[in-house]
């Protein structure tokens, strides 16, 4: 069976987006979120996203175990260190870009803004320490980690299992074959879900816009413009240039290949929920060999978040400006690194970046309540930063393929 072109065409997905856009605004302006119509849309959107999420844990586990079990361990080390270098450097680059443009446009100076009430978890939350982050990498109980869907813990557990199977050599053939078949099964399910993509994106967008509406947008227009401008620059210039230079793939081919994944990211606002789609487009459309994609896509979806880093840097400085607090150069460097850390630590789920922003604000003594200033438009911005997050993962896979070559 031909592997390429098995998706529903991008045109259908775009049509779904259009329907979602119009439908969402109409819902918001007419019947509102209390209506039975909105309830039906929200239910449909939930069903779709649950279908995607349902398959993530088996997909991540099987894909990482299979990659770690089948690769030469020295090669795995090279792949790991290259991927890590790419993730870290592009994330720092994105946060730096955010800082540059927020300093250029000063969107928060003189802004008069209403403050929304903070969700309880943010208002009372203590940000995790670095030691907590490290400790949480290793699950004390892997079944518990699987049940909670804790991606970082699932990744480290799967890598350890994969390497152990690898070192066992031929005596682990049965388990390895089992894992490969689980992976194949997960991919078959993903293929079914993908057929529903146009309907899924329409419902998701209707649900988000039906609730958010456009009223909150105006006072925050300049802030949104800076975040979106920064994301556009990173997503349309920086990342494609890197993919071209280091990955040898021209931008038009790259974007044509990843369109489905980017649109799924836009509408789900979740790198994790988009993961199955990213995996398929990277393997089938961008022709990245599975031994790279199986390793880099699950890890990238969890830790590599350029869009989130950029957004956190802009948001922190915007809050400082709105409060009339001037951050020194040294403090801005602290923002650069904590925004990177906060992006790595954010889960691939909607609004995760908003929660980890506490780390950035506390590092430079900014008031946590400042998050209330930007809450109203976070859901919309989340859509776009997630799109850049997913683009970065796909770009990384292409670059790894080019540098490491085919096995
Ligand atoms: N929603 C983003 C993601 O899944 C994370 C964030 O909130 O920035 O990639």
XYZ file of C-alpha atoms and ligand atoms in Angstrom:
416
model
C 0.000 0.000 0.000
C 1.308 3.446 -0.839
C 2.184 5.272 2.341
C 2.144 8.766 0.938
C -1.088 10.570 0.258
C -3.186 8.443 2.564
C -4.439 11.497 4.434
C -7.608 13.347 3.690
C -6.510 16.299 1.615
C -5.364 19.498 3.310
C -8.138 21.284 1.447
C -10.726 19.394 3.469
C -8.978 20.246 6.704
C -8.874 23.918 5.704
C -12.572 23.725 4.876
C -13.087 22.298 8.371
C -11.196 25.242 9.837
C -13.352 27.695 7.916
C -16.528 26.008 9.110
C -15.172 26.026 12.674
C -14.236 29.686 12.483
C -17.591 30.873 11.200
C -19.567 28.399 13.310
C -17.694 29.352 16.479
C -18.265 33.071 16.038
C -21.919 32.538 15.188
C -22.362 30.331 18.267
C -20.705 32.955 20.434
C -22.790 35.832 19.127
C -26.120 33.992 19.056
C -27.002 31.101 21.330
C -23.879 31.185 23.579
C -22.215 28.505 25.685
C -25.282 27.606 27.735
C -27.198 26.428 24.682
C -27.866 22.808 23.706
C -26.237 23.548 20.333
C -22.970 24.441 22.069
C -23.254 21.337 24.246
C -23.480 19.138 21.148
C -20.456 20.827 19.570
C -18.458 20.524 22.803
C -19.348 16.838 23.085
C -18.277 16.165 19.495
C -15.000 18.021 20.032
C -14.369 16.055 23.219
C -14.976 12.743 21.493
C -12.499 13.612 18.778
C -9.778 14.747 21.139
C -10.308 11.723 23.358
C -9.827 9.461 20.353
C -6.478 11.130 19.715
C -5.436 11.079 23.350
C -6.516 7.475 23.788
C -3.796 6.274 21.491
C -0.947 8.499 22.750
C 0.307 6.374 25.646
C 0.553 3.093 23.704
C 2.008 4.983 20.752
C 4.722 6.755 22.750
C 5.687 3.663 24.692
C 5.803 1.306 21.752
C 7.574 3.795 19.565
C 10.332 4.631 22.055
C 10.860 1.053 23.204
C 11.039 -0.104 19.607
C 13.544 2.646 18.694
C 15.752 2.057 21.743
C 15.628 -1.717 21.380
C 16.624 -1.811 17.749
C 19.310 0.865 17.465
C 23.007 0.399 18.110
C 23.368 1.943 21.579
C 26.285 4.150 20.496
C 24.127 5.439 17.681
C 21.292 6.039 20.107
C 23.649 8.210 22.159
C 24.523 10.273 19.101
C 20.898 10.629 18.103
C 20.022 11.639 21.669
C 22.743 14.239 22.015
C 22.000 15.778 18.618
C 18.267 15.912 19.351
C 18.950 17.443 22.745
C 21.238 20.095 21.223
C 18.613 20.974 18.616
C 15.766 21.171 21.155
C 17.689 23.287 23.595
C 19.241 25.685 21.110
C 16.032 26.341 19.168
C 14.092 26.847 22.399
C 16.638 29.382 23.699
C 16.616 31.060 20.283
C 12.823 31.375 20.377
C 12.854 32.858 23.890
C 15.559 35.327 22.812
C 13.493 36.318 19.801
C 10.543 36.915 22.121
C 12.680 39.179 24.301
C 13.968 41.153 21.348
C 10.567 41.876 19.911
C 8.873 42.668 23.187
C 11.649 45.201 23.847
C 11.182 46.651 20.384
C 7.435 47.167 20.659
C 6.854 47.624 24.416
C 3.231 46.392 24.242
C 2.684 46.672 28.002
C 3.750 50.256 28.545
C 0.734 52.378 29.372
C -1.698 49.488 28.874
C -4.900 49.757 30.898
C -6.168 46.278 31.413
C -8.810 44.375 33.282
C -7.496 41.544 35.401
C -9.186 38.153 35.251
C -9.302 35.962 38.301
C -6.557 33.360 38.338
C -7.298 29.655 38.340
C -6.707 28.209 41.825
C -3.758 26.088 40.721
C -1.863 29.157 39.541
C -2.776 31.455 42.429
C -1.654 28.950 45.075
C 0.851 27.014 43.041
C 4.450 26.764 44.079
C 6.638 26.301 41.035
C 8.635 23.070 41.082
C 12.317 23.354 41.994
C 15.006 22.080 39.682
C 15.462 19.095 42.018
C 11.728 18.324 41.693
C 11.986 18.408 37.933
C 14.897 15.961 37.996
C 13.252 13.703 40.560
C 10.080 13.557 38.491
C 11.949 12.161 35.518
C 12.023 8.694 37.054
C 8.682 7.086 37.873
C 8.643 5.239 41.179
C 5.807 3.204 39.742
C 5.593 2.977 35.944
C 1.987 1.771 35.955
C 1.038 4.878 37.905
C 2.920 7.043 35.388
C 1.065 5.338 32.538
C -2.274 5.802 34.226
C -1.616 9.496 34.823
C -0.251 9.937 31.306
C 2.899 11.567 32.684
C 4.800 11.907 29.439
C 8.296 12.579 30.791
C 8.116 9.581 33.102
C 6.733 7.394 30.327
C 9.587 8.487 28.080
C 12.313 7.667 30.584
C 10.722 4.344 31.493
C 10.337 3.370 27.827
C 13.918 4.290 27.010
C 15.237 2.239 29.912
C 13.109 -0.772 28.913
C 14.163 -0.388 25.272
C 17.862 -0.267 26.099
C 17.530 -3.297 28.369
C 15.817 -5.267 25.580
C 18.524 -4.099 23.223
C 21.309 -5.398 25.455
C 19.514 -8.719 25.873
C 20.095 -9.370 22.160
C 18.274 -12.314 20.581
C 16.712 -13.448 23.816
C 14.364 -10.441 23.740
C 13.123 -11.123 20.197
C 9.603 -12.084 21.303
C 9.024 -8.951 23.373
C 10.491 -6.740 20.666
C 8.219 -8.265 18.090
C 5.259 -7.754 20.391
C 6.173 -4.075 20.839
C 6.531 -3.595 17.083
C 3.097 -5.066 16.562
C 1.598 -2.796 19.235
C 3.130 0.137 17.388
C 1.680 -1.018 14.089
C -1.725 -1.411 15.741
C -1.534 2.133 17.170
C -0.727 3.486 13.729
C -3.741 1.724 12.202
C -5.993 3.390 14.773
C -4.332 6.740 14.087
C -5.104 6.316 10.401
C -8.796 5.856 11.204
C -8.873 8.897 13.452
C -7.180 10.971 10.786
C -10.040 10.380 8.413
C -12.154 12.383 10.829
C -9.693 15.268 10.898
C -11.773 17.845 8.939
C -14.777 17.263 11.183
C -12.601 17.197 14.295
C -10.898 20.518 13.597
C -14.245 22.170 12.814
C -15.733 21.018 16.130
C -12.650 21.950 18.165
C -12.511 25.412 16.700
C -16.224 25.972 17.215
C -15.853 24.942 20.834
C -12.928 27.291 21.488
C -14.248 30.306 19.618
C -17.815 29.771 20.796
C -16.515 30.260 24.306
C -13.767 32.839 23.792
C -15.489 35.182 21.374
C -13.714 38.357 20.369
C -14.626 40.839 23.125
C -11.459 40.346 25.151
C -9.207 40.781 22.159
C -9.228 44.536 21.691
C -7.442 45.815 24.819
C -4.808 43.141 24.402
C -4.430 43.620 20.648
C -0.889 44.980 20.835
C 0.276 42.194 23.136
C -1.315 39.616 20.856
C 0.279 41.273 17.843
C 3.727 40.976 19.429
C 3.259 37.315 20.394
C 1.800 36.406 16.996
C 4.441 38.429 15.137
C 7.213 36.675 17.062
C 5.645 33.268 16.460
C 5.241 34.057 12.767
C 8.883 35.086 12.486
C 10.097 31.977 14.273
C 7.690 29.664 12.436
C 7.955 31.159 8.965
C 11.571 32.333 8.901
C 13.810 30.848 11.610
C 12.609 27.233 11.637
C 12.192 26.828 7.851
C 15.642 28.394 7.345
C 17.160 25.881 9.782
C 15.321 23.023 8.093
C 16.599 24.200 4.734
C 20.180 24.808 5.822
C 20.669 21.894 8.188
C 17.947 19.550 6.970
C 18.322 20.113 3.235
C 14.560 20.451 2.748
C 13.115 23.540 1.064
C 10.339 25.357 2.965
C 7.546 24.649 0.457
C 8.169 20.923 0.676
C 8.431 21.107 4.462
C 5.184 23.028 4.910
C 3.285 20.948 2.356
C 4.376 17.840 4.248
C 3.460 18.976 7.744
C 0.264 20.910 6.973
C -2.038 18.350 8.600
C -0.021 18.253 11.796
C 0.142 22.035 12.037
C -3.590 22.393 11.536
C -4.264 19.699 14.115
C -1.992 21.557 16.552
C -3.785 24.813 15.824
C -7.167 23.388 16.634
C -6.296 21.048 19.512
C -3.786 23.404 21.245
C -2.030 20.253 22.362
C 1.305 18.923 21.147
C 0.509 15.635 22.884
C -2.858 15.198 21.163
C -1.217 16.117 17.841
C 1.596 13.607 18.338
C -0.001 10.750 16.378
C -0.554 13.078 13.426
C 2.974 14.523 13.652
C 4.406 11.025 13.676
C 2.534 10.031 10.540
C 3.331 13.149 8.541
C 6.982 13.055 9.508
C 7.305 9.428 8.401
C 5.034 9.438 5.388
C 5.174 12.920 3.945
C 8.644 14.093 5.003
C 10.063 10.580 4.616
C 11.999 10.576 7.855
C 13.040 6.983 8.631
C 11.091 5.453 11.540
C 14.188 4.880 13.681
C 14.525 8.659 13.930
C 10.863 9.653 14.129
C 9.989 6.993 16.708
C 12.612 8.417 18.957
C 12.485 12.133 18.293
C 8.769 12.858 17.850
C 7.512 11.558 21.230
C 10.375 13.297 23.054
C 10.030 16.479 20.980
C 6.282 16.688 21.610
C 6.963 16.591 25.332
C 10.020 18.786 25.792
C 10.591 20.834 22.638
C 8.366 23.908 22.720
C 9.734 26.885 20.855
C 6.381 28.641 20.639
C 5.817 28.317 24.376
C 9.296 29.674 25.207
C 8.769 32.689 22.974
C 5.363 33.332 24.439
C 6.575 33.034 28.041
C 9.360 35.550 27.429
C 6.995 38.056 25.812
C 4.315 37.546 28.461
C 6.732 38.022 31.374
C 8.037 41.291 29.980
C 4.555 42.436 29.060
C 3.460 41.898 32.669
C 6.516 43.781 33.935
C 5.755 46.682 31.605
C 2.090 46.763 32.571
C 3.091 46.999 36.239
C 5.644 49.689 35.429
C 8.543 47.482 36.542
C 11.712 47.783 34.522
C 13.764 44.618 34.190
C 17.537 44.989 33.938
C 19.539 43.216 31.250
C 20.648 40.608 33.798
C 17.023 40.001 34.811
C 16.079 39.580 31.173
C 18.761 36.913 30.858
C 17.129 35.176 33.814
C 13.821 35.410 31.906
C 15.539 33.855 28.870
C 16.652 30.801 30.811
C 13.603 30.361 32.983
C 11.322 30.723 29.936
C 13.332 27.937 28.306
C 13.004 25.795 31.418
C 9.301 26.595 31.725
C 8.748 25.584 28.098
C 10.597 22.301 28.563
C 8.629 21.610 31.717
C 5.226 22.464 30.199
C 3.096 19.459 29.328
C 1.818 19.233 25.756
C -1.723 20.104 26.732
C -3.839 23.263 26.361
C -2.732 26.200 28.532
C 0.150 24.274 30.113
C 2.481 27.191 29.382
C 0.306 29.508 31.423
C 0.894 27.352 34.495
C 4.645 27.033 34.121
C 4.916 30.801 33.668
C 4.904 31.042 37.453
C 8.539 29.833 37.291
C 9.520 32.794 35.110
C 7.629 35.415 37.080
C 8.953 34.264 40.439
C 12.531 34.152 39.192
C 12.468 37.898 38.567
C 10.065 38.838 41.366
C 7.126 39.768 39.199
C 3.621 39.456 40.671
C 1.936 36.138 39.859
C -1.424 37.981 39.641
C 0.005 39.526 36.472
C -1.018 36.313 34.702
C -4.588 37.546 35.185
C -3.879 40.339 32.689
C -3.260 37.976 29.807
C -5.595 35.152 30.728
C -8.428 36.326 28.499
C -6.504 35.789 25.280
C -4.369 32.852 26.333
C -6.570 30.246 24.710
C -6.256 31.928 21.316
C -2.489 32.419 21.597
C -2.134 28.824 22.762
C -3.398 27.654 19.366
C -0.600 29.432 17.544
C 2.223 28.645 19.937
C 1.277 24.963 19.835
C 1.462 25.103 16.045
C 5.048 26.395 16.270
C 5.863 23.786 18.926
C 4.797 20.995 16.587
C 6.570 22.563 13.619
C 9.785 22.561 15.675
C 9.418 18.832 16.395
C 8.921 17.991 12.724
C 11.802 20.273 11.716
C 14.053 18.543 14.231
C 13.258 15.135 12.735
C 14.173 16.367 9.236
C 17.448 17.846 10.494
C 18.341 14.677 12.394
C 17.640 12.638 9.293
C 19.886 14.826 7.201
C 22.772 14.911 9.651
C 22.681 11.256 10.626
C 21.738 9.928 7.204
C 19.844 6.733 6.598
C 20.781 3.757 8.660
N -0.450 23.960 24.494
C 0.966 23.904 24.317
C 1.359 22.585 23.695
O 0.696 21.608 23.851
C 1.723 24.121 25.579
C 1.481 25.541 26.060
O 0.503 25.772 26.754
O 2.239 26.423 25.667
O 2.336 22.497 22.994
